[in-house]
Amino acid sequence: MNDVTVIDADGHVLENDGELAQYFEGAYRGHKRSGIFSIFPSLDGWPRGFVKGMDKVSATSAEAWINFADEARLQAAVLYPTAGLAFGLIQDPDWACVVARAYNNWLTDRYCKADSRLKGVAMLPVHNPQEAAAELRHAVLEQKMVAGMLPAVTMLNKGYGHADFHPIYEEAQKLNVPLAVHGAVSRGLGFDFLQTMSMIHTLEHPLAQMIQLTSVVLDGVFDLYPKLRMGFLEAGAGWIPYMMDRMDEKFHIDRKRKHFPLSKLPSDYFKTGNVYVTCETDEKILDAVVREMGEDFVMYPTDFPHERQAGEFATDIPQFLKRADLSESAKRKILSENARRFYNIA
């Protein structure tokens, strides 16, 4: 498999408020900021500002990503925010719309235009679903972005299965672009009392993803929008078989009460292209995920530049290719083919 191609389904940029401020539109164009408060809310109050992997390169430059793509021989890399993962905590819907447009302008100009391998994901102001649909349309048609991001944690007091979000799904299906639920925020998930960042980081991604996935599947979103593709990112993949079994069990128990407006078993949506997930290359039960979900809907992420030094990423793919519990077909699909299909990358 020396000729295998690789597409990074989940990489990250590091935002800079000074640069972002240059990309505001409308009444906020040229608006002077004090610089005391950040554009995006804090993820949760934990000190997350010391990011590894960006040695000797400006954190706001595309140069680091281009160099990394060269070294990792990436055919493409799909870019998500870092500070912007807290976007759902914004309280003012109008401000959310302004910030989303500024971020999308910045990402397009600073990264996507710098190298065709760098693919942008649009920040969507889910606080106003009609505006989020319009922003997705603008980002895809005008800025050539390959997906829209739904923050896994919001202050909206409703899951993404709620009918209020249907305009976003309708537009995504019409445009044939996926939506990706991405976490990082721990606020409001019920474990604020935990005492270390390691504890928080263990739970923040999977629990937020479980909540939103349950809402989307059991509220019947994929029955209403059967061609919609949704990705659930950066929580690993081992939790997927558990959720498939869990939802099927509740479906059988509660079906007579007509709680679930579904035309088929919840697990079927995982097997027919509505649900995609990123994995960790060293997950011990990845073979079980492939067995239960199928090999067509699991994607490889680097998560660069988060958590590790740049050179540490180099061992991921060689070690993954040595796994004896996955077929050669599954490995190829996980490393590139599934992400190519999910993001519709040529």
C-alpha positions in Angstrom: 0.0 0.0 0.0 2.9 2.3 -0.7 0.7 4.2 -3.2 -2.1 4.9 -0.7 -3.4 8.5 -0.8 -4.3 10.3 2.4 -7.0 12.9 3.1 -7.1 14.6 6.5 -10.8 14.7 7.5 -10.2 16.9 10.5 -7.4 19.4 10.9 -7.4 22.8 12.6 -6.4 26.4 12.1 -5.4 28.7 14.9 -7.3 31.9 14.8 -5.9 35.4 15.5 -8.3 38.1 16.6 -6.2 40.8 15.0 -6.5 39.2 11.6 -10.1 38.2 12.0 -11.0 41.8 12.8 -9.9 42.7 9.3 -12.5 40.5 7.7 -15.7 41.9 9.4 -18.3 43.1 7.0 -21.2 45.7 7.1 -21.5 47.8 10.2 -18.5 46.1 11.8 -16.1 46.8 9.0 -13.2 48.7 10.5 -14.7 48.5 13.9 -12.1 49.2 16.6 -11.7 46.6 19.3 -10.1 47.0 22.7 -8.2 43.8 22.4 -9.1 42.8 26.0 -11.8 40.3 25.2 -11.5 37.6 22.5 -13.9 37.4 19.6 -14.8 33.8 20.5 -16.0 32.8 24.0 -13.7 30.6 26.2 -14.3 26.9 25.6 -14.9 26.4 29.3 -12.5 28.3 31.5 -9.6 25.8 31.3 -6.2 27.0 30.1 -6.0 25.8 26.6 -3.8 28.4 25.0 -0.6 26.5 24.9 -0.7 24.6 21.6 2.1 22.4 20.5 3.2 21.7 16.9 3.6 25.2 15.5 7.3 25.6 16.2 9.1 28.5 14.4 6.0 29.2 12.3 3.4 31.9 12.9 0.3 30.2 14.2 -1.8 32.3 11.8 0.2 31.4 8.7 -0.8 28.8 6.2 2.9 28.0 5.9 2.7 25.5 8.7 -0.2 23.6 7.1 1.5 23.6 3.7 4.7 22.2 5.2 2.7 19.6 7.2 0.7 18.5 4.1 4.0 18.1 2.2 5.6 16.1 4.9 2.6 13.9 5.5 1.9 13.6 1.8 -1.7 14.7 2.2 -3.8 15.0 -1.0 -6.1 17.3 0.9 -6.8 18.6 4.4 -10.1 19.8 5.7 -9.8 22.6 8.2 -11.8 23.4 11.3 -11.4 26.2 13.9 -9.8 26.1 17.3 -11.1 29.0 19.3 -14.1 28.9 17.1 -15.1 25.6 18.4 -16.7 27.6 21.2 -18.8 29.5 18.6 -22.0 27.8 20.0 -21.6 29.7 23.3 -22.2 33.1 21.7 -25.3 34.5 23.2 -26.3 37.2 20.6 -27.6 35.6 17.3 -26.8 38.8 15.3 -23.2 38.8 16.6 -22.9 35.1 15.7 -23.8 35.9 12.1 -21.2 38.6 12.0 -18.5 36.5 13.5 -19.3 33.5 11.2 -19.0 35.6 8.1 -15.7 37.2 9.3 -14.2 33.8 10.1 -15.2 32.3 6.8 -13.8 35.3 4.9 -10.5 34.9 6.9 -10.3 31.2 6.4 -10.8 31.5 2.7 -8.3 34.3 2.2 -5.6 33.1 4.6 -5.7 29.4 4.0 -7.8 28.1 1.2 -6.4 30.5 -1.4 -2.8 29.7 -0.2 -3.0 26.0 -1.4 -5.7 24.1 -3.2 -5.1 21.1 -0.8 -6.5 23.2 2.1 -10.3 22.8 2.2 -12.4 25.1 4.3 -15.4 24.3 6.5 -17.9 27.1 7.0 -18.7 28.3 10.4 -22.5 28.4 10.6 -24.5 30.7 12.9 -26.9 28.0 14.1 -28.4 30.6 16.5 -30.4 31.7 13.4 -31.0 28.7 11.2 -32.2 30.7 8.2 -29.1 32.8 8.3 -27.0 29.7 8.8 -28.5 28.2 5.6 -27.7 31.4 3.7 -24.1 31.4 5.1 -23.7 27.8 4.0 -24.9 28.6 0.5 -22.5 31.6 0.3 -19.6 29.6 1.7 -20.1 26.7 -0.7 -21.0 28.6 -3.9 -18.8 31.7 -3.5 -15.9 30.4 -1.3 -15.8 26.8 -2.4 -16.0 25.4 1.1 -16.6 21.7 1.4 -18.8 21.5 4.5 -20.5 23.4 7.3 -19.7 23.1 11.0 -22.3 22.7 13.7 -20.8 23.3 17.2 -21.5 20.3 19.4 -22.3 22.5 22.4 -24.5 25.6 22.2 -26.6 27.8 24.5 -29.7 27.1 22.5 -31.3 24.5 24.8 -32.2 22.2 22.0 -30.5 19.4 20.1 -29.9 19.4 16.4 -32.8 17.1 15.8 -35.1 20.1 16.6 -37.3 21.3 13.7 -35.8 24.8 14.0 -32.6 23.5 12.3 -34.4 22.0 9.3 -33.5 25.0 7.0 -29.8 24.1 7.5 -30.4 20.5 6.5 -32.6 21.4 3.6 -29.8 23.7 2.2 -27.1 21.1 2.8 -29.0 18.4 1.0 -29.7 20.8 -1.9 -26.1 21.8 -2.2 -24.9 18.2 -1.7 -22.5 19.2 1.1 -22.1 17.6 4.5 -22.5 19.0 7.9 -20.0 18.2 10.7 -20.7 18.3 14.4 -17.4 19.2 16.2 -16.9 19.4 19.9 -14.3 20.7 22.4 -16.5 22.6 24.8 -17.3 21.0 28.2 -19.5 23.7 29.5 -23.0 22.5 30.4 -22.3 18.8 29.9 -22.6 18.0 33.6 -19.0 17.5 34.7 -17.8 21.0 35.5 -16.9 19.7 39.0 -14.1 17.5 37.6 -10.7 18.7 38.8 -8.2 18.2 36.0 -8.1 19.0 32.3 -7.3 15.3 31.6 -10.7 14.4 33.1 -12.5 17.1 31.1 -10.7 16.2 27.8 -11.7 12.5 28.3 -15.4 13.3 28.3 -16.0 16.5 26.4 -15.9 15.3 22.9 -17.8 11.9 23.1 -20.6 13.1 25.4 -21.4 16.2 23.3 -21.4 14.0 20.2 -23.6 11.4 21.7 -26.1 14.1 22.7 -26.3 15.6 19.2 -26.2 12.2 17.4 -29.1 10.9 19.5 -31.1 14.0 18.8 -30.5 14.0 15.1 -31.2 10.3 14.6 -34.2 9.8 16.9 -35.9 13.0 15.9 -36.0 11.6 12.3 -33.8 14.1 10.6 -32.5 11.5 8.1 -36.0 10.4 7.2 -36.8 14.0 6.3 -33.5 14.6 4.5 -32.4 11.1 3.3 -29.4 12.4 1.3 -28.0 14.4 4.2 -24.5 13.5 5.3 -23.4 14.4 8.8 -20.0 13.8 10.4 -19.3 13.4 14.1 -15.7 14.4 14.7 -12.9 14.1 17.2 -14.5 11.6 19.6 -12.9 8.5 18.1 -15.1 5.8 16.7 -15.4 3.2 19.4 -18.5 4.7 20.8 -20.5 4.2 17.6 -21.4 0.5 17.9 -22.5 1.2 21.5 -24.8 4.0 20.3 -26.1 1.8 17.4 -27.1 -0.9 19.9 -28.4 1.6 22.5 -30.7 3.4 20.0 -32.0 0.2 18.5 -32.8 -1.2 22.0 -34.8 2.0 22.8 -36.5 1.9 19.4 -37.8 -1.6 20.0 -38.9 -0.8 23.6 -40.6 2.5 22.8 -41.8 1.8 19.2 -45.4 1.1 20.4 -45.5 4.4 22.1 -44.6 6.1 18.7 -41.9 8.2 20.3 -39.6 7.7 17.2 -40.7 9.1 13.8 -38.4 6.6 12.0 -39.0 4.4 9.0 -36.2 2.0 9.9 -33.9 0.9 12.7 -31.7 3.7 14.1 -28.6 1.6 13.3 -29.5 1.5 9.6 -28.8 5.3 9.3 -25.2 4.4 10.3 -24.9 1.9 7.5 -26.3 3.8 4.6 -24.3 6.9 4.4 -26.1 9.4 6.6 -23.6 9.2 9.5 -19.8 9.4 9.2 -17.2 9.5 12.0 -13.5 10.1 12.4 -11.4 7.5 14.2 -8.1 7.3 16.0 -5.7 5.1 14.1 -4.7 3.2 17.2 -8.2 2.5 18.5 -8.1 -1.1 19.7 -11.8 -1.8 18.7 -11.7 -0.1 15.3 -12.2 -3.5 13.7 -15.5 -3.8 15.6 -16.6 -0.3 14.3 -15.8 -1.4 10.8 -17.7 -4.7 11.3 -20.8 -3.0 12.7 -21.0 0.3 10.8 -19.2 -0.8 7.6 -15.9 0.3 6.2 -17.3 3.1 4.1 -18.1 5.7 6.8 -15.0 6.0 9.0 -12.4 8.7 8.2 -8.9 9.5 9.2 -8.1 12.8 11.0 -4.8 14.3 12.0 -6.1 16.9 14.4 -3.0 18.8 13.5 -1.7 21.0 15.2 -3.4 20.1 18.4 -2.0 18.2 21.3 1.2 16.9 19.8 4.5 18.1 18.3 4.5 18.1 14.5 6.9 15.3 14.1 4.8 12.9 16.2 2.2 12.7 13.5 4.6 10.9 11.2 4.2 7.5 12.8 0.4 7.4 12.6 -0.1 6.2 9.0 2.8 3.6 8.9 1.5 2.0 12.1 -2.0 2.1 10.9 -1.0 0.3 7.6 0.5 -2.5 9.7 -2.7 -3.3 11.5 -3.6 -7.0 10.8 -7.2 -6.6 12.1 -8.3 -4.4 9.2 -8.6 -5.3 5.5 -6.5 -3.5 2.9 -9.8 -2.2 1.5 -10.8 -0.7 4.8 -7.5 1.0 5.3 -7.6 2.7 1.9 -11.2 3.8 2.5 -10.4 5.2 6.0 -7.3 7.0 4.8 -8.9 8.8 1.9 -11.8 7.3 0.0 -14.4 7.9 2.7 -13.4 11.5 3.3 -13.3 12.1 -0.4 -16.9 10.9 -0.7 -18.1 12.6 2.5 -16.7 16.0 1.5 -17.2 15.5 -2.2 -13.5 16.3 -2.9 -12.5 15.7 -6.5 
